[in-house]
mmCIF file of C-alpha atoms (C1' of nucleotides) and ligand atoms in Angstrom:
data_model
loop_
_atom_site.group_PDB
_atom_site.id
_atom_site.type_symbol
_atom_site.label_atom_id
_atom_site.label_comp_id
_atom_site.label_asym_id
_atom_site.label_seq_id
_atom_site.Cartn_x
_atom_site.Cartn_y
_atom_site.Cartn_z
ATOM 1 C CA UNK A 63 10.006 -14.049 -21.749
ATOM 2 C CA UNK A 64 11.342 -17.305 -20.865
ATOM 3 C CA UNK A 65 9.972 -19.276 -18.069
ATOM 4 C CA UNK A 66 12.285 -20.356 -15.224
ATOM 5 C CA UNK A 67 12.030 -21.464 -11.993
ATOM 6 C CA UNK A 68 13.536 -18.353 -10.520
ATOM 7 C CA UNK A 69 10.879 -16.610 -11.689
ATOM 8 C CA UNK A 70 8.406 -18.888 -9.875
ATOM 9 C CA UNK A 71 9.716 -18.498 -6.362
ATOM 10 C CA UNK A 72 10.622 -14.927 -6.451
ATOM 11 C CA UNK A 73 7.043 -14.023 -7.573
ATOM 12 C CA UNK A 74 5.807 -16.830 -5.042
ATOM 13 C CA UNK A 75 8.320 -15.228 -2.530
ATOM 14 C CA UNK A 76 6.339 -11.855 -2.758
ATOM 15 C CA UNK A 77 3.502 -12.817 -2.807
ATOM 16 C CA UNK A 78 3.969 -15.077 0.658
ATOM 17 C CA UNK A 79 5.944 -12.321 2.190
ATOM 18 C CA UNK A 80 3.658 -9.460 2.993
ATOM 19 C CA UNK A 81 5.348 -7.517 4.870
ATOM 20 C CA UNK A 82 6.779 -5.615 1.977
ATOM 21 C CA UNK A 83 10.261 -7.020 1.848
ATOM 22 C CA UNK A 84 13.364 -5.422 0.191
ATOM 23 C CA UNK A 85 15.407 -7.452 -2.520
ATOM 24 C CA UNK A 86 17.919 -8.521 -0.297
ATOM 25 C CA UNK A 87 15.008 -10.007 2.446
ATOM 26 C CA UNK A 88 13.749 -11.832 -0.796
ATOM 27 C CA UNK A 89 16.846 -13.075 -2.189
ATOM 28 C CA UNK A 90 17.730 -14.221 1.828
ATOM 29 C CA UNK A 91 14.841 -15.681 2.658
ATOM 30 C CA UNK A 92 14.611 -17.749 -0.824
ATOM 31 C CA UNK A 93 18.698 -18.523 -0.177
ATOM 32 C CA UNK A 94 17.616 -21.074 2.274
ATOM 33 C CA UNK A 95 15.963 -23.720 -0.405
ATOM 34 C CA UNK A 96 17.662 -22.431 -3.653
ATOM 35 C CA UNK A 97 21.091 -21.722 -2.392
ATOM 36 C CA UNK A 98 22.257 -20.845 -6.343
ATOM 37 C CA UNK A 99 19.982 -18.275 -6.782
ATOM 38 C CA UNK A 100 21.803 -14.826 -7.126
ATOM 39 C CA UNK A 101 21.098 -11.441 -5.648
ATOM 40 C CA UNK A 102 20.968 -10.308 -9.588
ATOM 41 C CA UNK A 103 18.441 -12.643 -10.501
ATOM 42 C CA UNK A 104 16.216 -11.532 -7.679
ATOM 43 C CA UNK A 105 16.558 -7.407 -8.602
ATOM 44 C CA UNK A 106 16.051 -8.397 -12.391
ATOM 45 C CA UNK A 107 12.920 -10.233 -11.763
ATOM 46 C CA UNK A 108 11.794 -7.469 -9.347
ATOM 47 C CA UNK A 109 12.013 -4.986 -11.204
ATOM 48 C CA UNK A 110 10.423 -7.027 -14.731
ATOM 49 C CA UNK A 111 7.246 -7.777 -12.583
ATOM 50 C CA UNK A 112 7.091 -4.285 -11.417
ATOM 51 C CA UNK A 113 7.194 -2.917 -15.193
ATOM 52 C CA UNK A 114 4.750 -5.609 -16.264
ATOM 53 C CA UNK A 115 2.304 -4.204 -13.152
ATOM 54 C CA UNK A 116 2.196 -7.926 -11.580
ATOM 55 C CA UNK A 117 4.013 -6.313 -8.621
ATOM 56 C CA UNK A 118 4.244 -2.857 -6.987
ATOM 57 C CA UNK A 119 7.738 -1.311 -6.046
ATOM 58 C CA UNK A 120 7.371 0.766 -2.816
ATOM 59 C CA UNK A 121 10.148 3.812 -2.797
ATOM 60 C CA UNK A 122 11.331 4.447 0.844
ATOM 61 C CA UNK A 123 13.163 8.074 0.853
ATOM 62 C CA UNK A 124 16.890 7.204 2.019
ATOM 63 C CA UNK A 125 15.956 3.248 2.347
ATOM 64 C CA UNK A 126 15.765 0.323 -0.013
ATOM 65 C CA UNK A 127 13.374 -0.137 -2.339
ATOM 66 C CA UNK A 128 10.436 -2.662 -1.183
ATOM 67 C CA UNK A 129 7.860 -5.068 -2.787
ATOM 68 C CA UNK A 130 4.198 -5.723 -2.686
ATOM 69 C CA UNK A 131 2.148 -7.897 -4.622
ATOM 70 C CA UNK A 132 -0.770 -5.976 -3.235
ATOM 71 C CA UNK A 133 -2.044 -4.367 -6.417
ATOM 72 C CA UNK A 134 -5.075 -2.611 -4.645
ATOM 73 C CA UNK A 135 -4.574 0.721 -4.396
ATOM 74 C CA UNK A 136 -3.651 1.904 -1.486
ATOM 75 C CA UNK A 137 -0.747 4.180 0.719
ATOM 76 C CA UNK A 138 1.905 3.470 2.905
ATOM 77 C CA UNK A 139 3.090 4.251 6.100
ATOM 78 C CA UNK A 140 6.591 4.289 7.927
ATOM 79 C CA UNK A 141 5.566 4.220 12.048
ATOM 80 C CA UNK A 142 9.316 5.892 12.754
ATOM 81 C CA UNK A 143 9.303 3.844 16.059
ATOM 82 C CA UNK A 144 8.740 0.362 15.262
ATOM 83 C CA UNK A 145 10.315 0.794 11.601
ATOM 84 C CA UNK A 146 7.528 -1.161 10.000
ATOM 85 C CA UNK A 147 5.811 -0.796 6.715
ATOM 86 C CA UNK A 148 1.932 -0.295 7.062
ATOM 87 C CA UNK A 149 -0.946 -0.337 4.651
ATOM 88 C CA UNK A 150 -2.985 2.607 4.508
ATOM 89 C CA UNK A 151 -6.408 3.314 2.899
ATOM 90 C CA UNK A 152 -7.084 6.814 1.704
ATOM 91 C CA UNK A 153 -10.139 6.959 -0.429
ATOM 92 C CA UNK A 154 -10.736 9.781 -2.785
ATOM 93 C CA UNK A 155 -6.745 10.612 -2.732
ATOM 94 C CA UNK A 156 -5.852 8.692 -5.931
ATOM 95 C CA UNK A 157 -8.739 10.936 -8.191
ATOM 96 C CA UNK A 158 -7.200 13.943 -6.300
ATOM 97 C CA UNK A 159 -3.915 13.502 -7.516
ATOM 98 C CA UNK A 160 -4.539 12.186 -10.596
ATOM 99 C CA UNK A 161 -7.154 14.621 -11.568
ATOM 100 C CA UNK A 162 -5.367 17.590 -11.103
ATOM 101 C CA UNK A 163 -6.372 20.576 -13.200
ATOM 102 C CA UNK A 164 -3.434 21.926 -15.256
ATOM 103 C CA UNK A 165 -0.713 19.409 -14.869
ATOM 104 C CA UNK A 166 -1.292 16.192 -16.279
ATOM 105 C CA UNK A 167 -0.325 13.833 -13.601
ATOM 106 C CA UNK A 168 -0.553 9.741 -14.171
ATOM 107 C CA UNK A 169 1.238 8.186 -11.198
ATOM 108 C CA UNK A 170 2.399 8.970 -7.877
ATOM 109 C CA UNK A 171 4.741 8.015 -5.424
ATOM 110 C CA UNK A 172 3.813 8.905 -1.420
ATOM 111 C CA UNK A 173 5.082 7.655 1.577
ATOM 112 C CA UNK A 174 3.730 8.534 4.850
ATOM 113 C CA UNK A 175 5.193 8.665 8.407
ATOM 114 C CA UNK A 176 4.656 8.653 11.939
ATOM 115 C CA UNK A 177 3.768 6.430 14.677
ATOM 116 C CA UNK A 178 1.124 3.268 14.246
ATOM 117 C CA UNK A 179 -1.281 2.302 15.943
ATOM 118 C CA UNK A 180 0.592 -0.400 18.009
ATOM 119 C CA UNK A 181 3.261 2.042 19.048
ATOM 120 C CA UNK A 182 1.287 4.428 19.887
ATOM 121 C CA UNK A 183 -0.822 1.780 22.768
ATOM 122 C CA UNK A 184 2.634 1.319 24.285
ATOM 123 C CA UNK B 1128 25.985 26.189 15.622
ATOM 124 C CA UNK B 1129 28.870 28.476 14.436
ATOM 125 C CA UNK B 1130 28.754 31.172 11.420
ATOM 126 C CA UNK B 1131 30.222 30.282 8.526
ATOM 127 C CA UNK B 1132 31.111 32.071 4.985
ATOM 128 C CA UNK B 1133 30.595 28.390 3.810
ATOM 129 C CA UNK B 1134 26.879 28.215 5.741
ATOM 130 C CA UNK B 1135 26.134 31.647 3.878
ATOM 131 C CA UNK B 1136 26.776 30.750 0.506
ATOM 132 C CA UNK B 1137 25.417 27.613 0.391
ATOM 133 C CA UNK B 1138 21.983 29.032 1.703
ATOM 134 C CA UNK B 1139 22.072 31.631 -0.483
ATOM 135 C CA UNK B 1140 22.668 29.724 -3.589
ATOM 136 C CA UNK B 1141 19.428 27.234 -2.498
ATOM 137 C CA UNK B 1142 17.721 30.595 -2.663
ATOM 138 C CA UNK B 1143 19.013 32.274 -5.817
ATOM 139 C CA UNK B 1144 19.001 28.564 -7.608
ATOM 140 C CA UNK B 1145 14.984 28.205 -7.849
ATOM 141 C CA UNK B 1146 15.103 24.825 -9.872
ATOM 142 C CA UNK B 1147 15.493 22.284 -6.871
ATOM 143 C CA UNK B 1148 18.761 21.617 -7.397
ATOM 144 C CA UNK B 1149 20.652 18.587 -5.981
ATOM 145 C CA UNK B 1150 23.823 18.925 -4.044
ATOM 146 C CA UNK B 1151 26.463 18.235 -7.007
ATOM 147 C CA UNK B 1152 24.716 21.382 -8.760
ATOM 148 C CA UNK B 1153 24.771 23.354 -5.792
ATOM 149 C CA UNK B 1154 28.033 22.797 -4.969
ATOM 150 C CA UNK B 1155 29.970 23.247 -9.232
ATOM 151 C CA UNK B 1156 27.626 26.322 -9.447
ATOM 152 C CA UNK B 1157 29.733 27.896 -6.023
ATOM 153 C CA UNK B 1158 32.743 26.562 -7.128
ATOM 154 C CA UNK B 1159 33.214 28.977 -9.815
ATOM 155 C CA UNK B 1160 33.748 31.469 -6.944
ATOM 156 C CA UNK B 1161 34.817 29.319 -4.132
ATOM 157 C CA UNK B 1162 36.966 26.600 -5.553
ATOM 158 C CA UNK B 1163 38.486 25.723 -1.816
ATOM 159 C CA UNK B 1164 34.572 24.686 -0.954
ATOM 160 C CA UNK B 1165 34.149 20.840 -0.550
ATOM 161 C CA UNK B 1166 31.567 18.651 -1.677
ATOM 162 C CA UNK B 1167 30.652 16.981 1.604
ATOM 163 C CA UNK B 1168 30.428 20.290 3.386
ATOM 164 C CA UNK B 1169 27.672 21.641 0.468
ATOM 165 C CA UNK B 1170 26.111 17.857 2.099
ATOM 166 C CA UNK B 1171 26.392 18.667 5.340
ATOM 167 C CA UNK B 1172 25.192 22.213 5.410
ATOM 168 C CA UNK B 1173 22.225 21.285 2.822
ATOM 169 C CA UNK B 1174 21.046 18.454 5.398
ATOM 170 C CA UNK B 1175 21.537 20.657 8.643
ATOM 171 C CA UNK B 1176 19.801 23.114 6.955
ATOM 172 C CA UNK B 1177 16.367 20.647 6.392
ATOM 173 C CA UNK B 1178 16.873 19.586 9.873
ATOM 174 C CA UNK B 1179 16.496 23.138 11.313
ATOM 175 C CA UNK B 1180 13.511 23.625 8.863
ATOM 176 C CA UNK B 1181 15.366 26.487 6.423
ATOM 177 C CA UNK B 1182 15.044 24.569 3.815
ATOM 178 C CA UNK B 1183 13.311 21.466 2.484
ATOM 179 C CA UNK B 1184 14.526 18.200 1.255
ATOM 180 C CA UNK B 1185 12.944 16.858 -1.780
ATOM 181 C CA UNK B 1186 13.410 13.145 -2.512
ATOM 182 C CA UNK B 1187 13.253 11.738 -5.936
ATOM 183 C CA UNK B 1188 12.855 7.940 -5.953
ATOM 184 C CA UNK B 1189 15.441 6.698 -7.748
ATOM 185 C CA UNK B 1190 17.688 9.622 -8.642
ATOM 186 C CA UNK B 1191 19.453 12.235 -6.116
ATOM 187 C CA UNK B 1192 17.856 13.915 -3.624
ATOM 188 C CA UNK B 1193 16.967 18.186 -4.310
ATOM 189 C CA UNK B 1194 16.925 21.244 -2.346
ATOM 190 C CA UNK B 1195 14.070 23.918 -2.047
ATOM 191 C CA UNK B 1196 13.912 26.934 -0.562
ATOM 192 C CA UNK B 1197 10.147 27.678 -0.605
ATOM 193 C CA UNK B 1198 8.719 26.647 2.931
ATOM 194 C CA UNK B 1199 5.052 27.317 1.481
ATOM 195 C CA UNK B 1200 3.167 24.142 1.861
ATOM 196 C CA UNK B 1201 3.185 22.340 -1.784
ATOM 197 C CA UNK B 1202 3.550 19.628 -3.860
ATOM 198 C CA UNK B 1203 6.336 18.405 -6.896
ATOM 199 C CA UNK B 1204 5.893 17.236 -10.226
ATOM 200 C CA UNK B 1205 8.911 15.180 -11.960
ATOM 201 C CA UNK B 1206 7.993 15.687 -15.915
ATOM 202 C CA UNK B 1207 8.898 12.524 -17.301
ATOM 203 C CA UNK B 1208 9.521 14.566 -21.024
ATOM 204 C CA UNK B 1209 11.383 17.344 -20.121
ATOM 205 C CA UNK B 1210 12.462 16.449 -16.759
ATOM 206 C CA UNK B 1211 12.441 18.951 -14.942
ATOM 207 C CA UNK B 1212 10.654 19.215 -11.053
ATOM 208 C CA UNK B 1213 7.982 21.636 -10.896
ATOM 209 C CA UNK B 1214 5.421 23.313 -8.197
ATOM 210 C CA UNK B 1215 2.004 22.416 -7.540
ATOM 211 C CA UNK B 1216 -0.528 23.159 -5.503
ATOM 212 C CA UNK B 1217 -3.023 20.351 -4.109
ATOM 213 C CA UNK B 1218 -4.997 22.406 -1.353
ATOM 214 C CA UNK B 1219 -6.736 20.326 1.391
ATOM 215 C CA UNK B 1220 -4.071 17.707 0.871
ATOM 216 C CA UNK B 1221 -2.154 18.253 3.415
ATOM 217 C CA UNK B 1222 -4.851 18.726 6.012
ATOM 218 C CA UNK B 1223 -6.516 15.269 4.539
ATOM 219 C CA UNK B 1224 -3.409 13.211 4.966
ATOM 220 C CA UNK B 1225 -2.391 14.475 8.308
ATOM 221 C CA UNK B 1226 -6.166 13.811 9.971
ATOM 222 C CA UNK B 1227 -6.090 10.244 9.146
ATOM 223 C CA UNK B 1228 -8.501 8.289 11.301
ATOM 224 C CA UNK B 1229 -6.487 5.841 12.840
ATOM 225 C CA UNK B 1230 -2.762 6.094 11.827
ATOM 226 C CA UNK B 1231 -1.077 9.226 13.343
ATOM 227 C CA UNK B 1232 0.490 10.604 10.234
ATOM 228 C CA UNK B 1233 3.194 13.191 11.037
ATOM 229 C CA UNK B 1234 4.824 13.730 7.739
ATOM 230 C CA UNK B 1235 4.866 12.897 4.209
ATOM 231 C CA UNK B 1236 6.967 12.300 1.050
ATOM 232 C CA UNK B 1237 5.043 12.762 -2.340
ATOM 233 C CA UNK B 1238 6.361 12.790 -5.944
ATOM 234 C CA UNK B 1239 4.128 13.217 -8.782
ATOM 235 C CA UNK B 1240 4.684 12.223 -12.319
ATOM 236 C CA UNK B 1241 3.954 12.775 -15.843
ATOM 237 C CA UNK B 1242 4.033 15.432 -18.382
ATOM 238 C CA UNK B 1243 4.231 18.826 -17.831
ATOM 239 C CA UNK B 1244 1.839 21.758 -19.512
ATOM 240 C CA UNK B 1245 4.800 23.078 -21.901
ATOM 241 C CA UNK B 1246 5.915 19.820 -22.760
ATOM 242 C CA UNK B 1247 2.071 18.803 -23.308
ATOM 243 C CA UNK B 1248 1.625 22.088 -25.776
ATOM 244 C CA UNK B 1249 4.510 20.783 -28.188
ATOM 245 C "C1'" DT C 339 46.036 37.447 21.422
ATOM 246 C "C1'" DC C 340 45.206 32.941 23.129
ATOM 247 C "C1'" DC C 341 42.303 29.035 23.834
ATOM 248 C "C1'" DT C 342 38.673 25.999 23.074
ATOM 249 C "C1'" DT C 343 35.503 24.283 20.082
ATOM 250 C "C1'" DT C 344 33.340 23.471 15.905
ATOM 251 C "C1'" DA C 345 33.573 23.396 10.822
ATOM 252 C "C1'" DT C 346 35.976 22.397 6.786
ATOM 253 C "C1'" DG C 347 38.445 19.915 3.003
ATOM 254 C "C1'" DA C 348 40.150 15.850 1.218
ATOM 255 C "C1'" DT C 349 39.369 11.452 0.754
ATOM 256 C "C1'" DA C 350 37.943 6.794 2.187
ATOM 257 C "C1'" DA C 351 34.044 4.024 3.126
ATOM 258 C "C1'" DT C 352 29.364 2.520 2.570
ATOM 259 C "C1'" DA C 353 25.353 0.699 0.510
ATOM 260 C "C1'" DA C 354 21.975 -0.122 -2.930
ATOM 261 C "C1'" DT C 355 21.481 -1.084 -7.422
ATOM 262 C "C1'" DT C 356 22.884 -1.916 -12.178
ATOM 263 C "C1'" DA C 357 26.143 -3.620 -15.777
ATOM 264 C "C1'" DT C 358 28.977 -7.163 -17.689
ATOM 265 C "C1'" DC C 359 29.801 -11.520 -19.546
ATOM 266 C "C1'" DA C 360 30.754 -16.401 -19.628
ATOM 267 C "C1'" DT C 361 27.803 -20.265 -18.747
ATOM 268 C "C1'" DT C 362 23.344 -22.456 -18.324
ATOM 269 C "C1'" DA C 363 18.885 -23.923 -19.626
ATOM 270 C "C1'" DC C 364 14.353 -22.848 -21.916
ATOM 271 C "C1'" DT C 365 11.801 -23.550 -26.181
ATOM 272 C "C1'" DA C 366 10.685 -24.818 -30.550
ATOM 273 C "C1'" DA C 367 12.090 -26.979 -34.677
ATOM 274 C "C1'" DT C 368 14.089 -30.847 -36.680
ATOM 275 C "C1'" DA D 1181 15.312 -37.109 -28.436
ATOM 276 C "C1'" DT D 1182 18.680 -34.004 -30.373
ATOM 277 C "C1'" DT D 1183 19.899 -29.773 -31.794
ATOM 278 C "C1'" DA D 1184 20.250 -24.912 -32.389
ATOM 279 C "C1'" DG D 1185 19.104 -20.466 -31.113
ATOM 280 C "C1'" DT D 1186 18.089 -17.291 -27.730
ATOM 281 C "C1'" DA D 1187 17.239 -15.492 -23.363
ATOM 282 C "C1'" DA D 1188 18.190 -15.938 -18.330
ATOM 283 C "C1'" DT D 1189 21.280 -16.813 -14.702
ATOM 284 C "C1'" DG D 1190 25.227 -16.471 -11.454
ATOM 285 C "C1'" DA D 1191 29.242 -14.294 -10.099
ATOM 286 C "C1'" DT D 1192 31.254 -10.304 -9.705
ATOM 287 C "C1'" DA D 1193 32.686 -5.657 -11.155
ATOM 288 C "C1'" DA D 1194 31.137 -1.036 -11.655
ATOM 289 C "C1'" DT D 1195 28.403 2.823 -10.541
ATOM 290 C "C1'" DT D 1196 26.477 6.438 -7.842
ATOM 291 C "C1'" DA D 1197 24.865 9.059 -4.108
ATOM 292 C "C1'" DT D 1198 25.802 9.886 0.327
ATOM 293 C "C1'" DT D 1199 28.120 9.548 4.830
ATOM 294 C "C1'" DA D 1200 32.240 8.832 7.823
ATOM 295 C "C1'" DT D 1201 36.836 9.947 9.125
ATOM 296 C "C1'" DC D 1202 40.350 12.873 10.616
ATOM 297 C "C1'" DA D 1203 44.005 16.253 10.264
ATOM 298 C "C1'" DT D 1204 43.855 21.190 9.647
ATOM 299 C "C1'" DA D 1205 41.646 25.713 9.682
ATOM 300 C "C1'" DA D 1206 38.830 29.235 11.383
ATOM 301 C "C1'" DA D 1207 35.143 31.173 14.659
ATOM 302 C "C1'" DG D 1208 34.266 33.419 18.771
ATOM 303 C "C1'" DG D 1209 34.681 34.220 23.592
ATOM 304 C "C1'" DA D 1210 37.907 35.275 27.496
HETATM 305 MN MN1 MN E 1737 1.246 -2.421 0.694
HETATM 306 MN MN1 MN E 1738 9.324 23.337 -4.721
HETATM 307 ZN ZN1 ZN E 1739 5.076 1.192 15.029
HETATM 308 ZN ZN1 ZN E 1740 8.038 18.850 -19.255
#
DNA sequence: TCCTTTATGATAATAATTATCATTACTAAT
DNA sequence: ATTAGTAATGATAATTATTATCATAAAGGA
């Protein structure tokens, strides 16, 4: 509600990291120029932007949480050799689930897994 | 790797128990009987168990994971109103996220969410 | 039965996230 | 510009789910 600079370079922090940080990446990598800022601060915010839709919060089964100020939908993929995060297009899949027809289904959370591309080469 | 009366009943409650139950209800719904049976032994047999494919580990973002004891390929629901975790069927959607183009998808996580037919009816 | 090995029970440790609360600093009104 | 009111922050404690540790117990083969 009230405008601070925290709120500035956390956003600014997302949206500059793209590789889908976690809280703690955030509040480490932002540590360097604003050594006051808390770890607090940084889940508060985090968590505001993601209920306000500015940001998206990525759930990794049995890992932190992550961020992405990609609003576009699209998936997300764990390559279970290099440990990265990838973005994933799946057209059509979003109307799928969404449109299913007895249960009345308005968001979902998916996570996909394997090995990418770049692993794969190797 | 060795037989257990521990190993039996905590596969056979996953199977009488048909509501996805975490570990914490598995384990104070056998302690009624058992009340020498541990908590981190209901853990360790539950996550052997998903290892070696007898059961399945469904993970709710945010909240503790569940066990489920129907292999059949299919999908969950978390019912924000009532909150309980129900079945449901997407055919195709496993074949469609597993033949991705590029990205050699192996597995997959989903969670679905919203409201639920009975809750809808009330 | 005896021996070796693996599992168990009890509890400590871990890790991510949220809660608490005194202090700070926005914002708007004076 | 000063003030007053309110919301946000920083520091840290608490929470919660899960895993790790390790002495003891029990499985299963010889
Ligand atoms: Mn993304
Ligand atoms: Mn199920
Ligand atoms: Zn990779
Ligand atoms: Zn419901």
């Amino acid at each position: 509600m009230k405008n601070t600079r925290q709120k500035e370079i956390i956003l600014d922090a997302v949206n500059h990291l793209d590789n889908h940080p976690t809280a703690d990446e955030i509040y480490l990598f932002l540590k360097k120029d604003h050594p006051r800022l808390s770890l607090a601060t940084v889940y508060r915010n985090l968590n505001q932007f993601a209920l306000e839709g500015k940001i998206r919060k990525v759930s990794v089964p049995g890992d932190s949480d992550r961020f992405d100020a990609v609003l576009d939908v699209h998936e997300h993929f764990y390559c279970e050799k290099c440990g990265l995060i990838h973005d994933v297009s799946i057209p059509g899949l979003e109307a799928q689930l969404l449109n299913h027809p007895t249960m009345k289904i308005t968001d979902y959370k998916l996570m996909l897994f394997g090995e990418c591309e770049s692993c794969r080469a190797h």
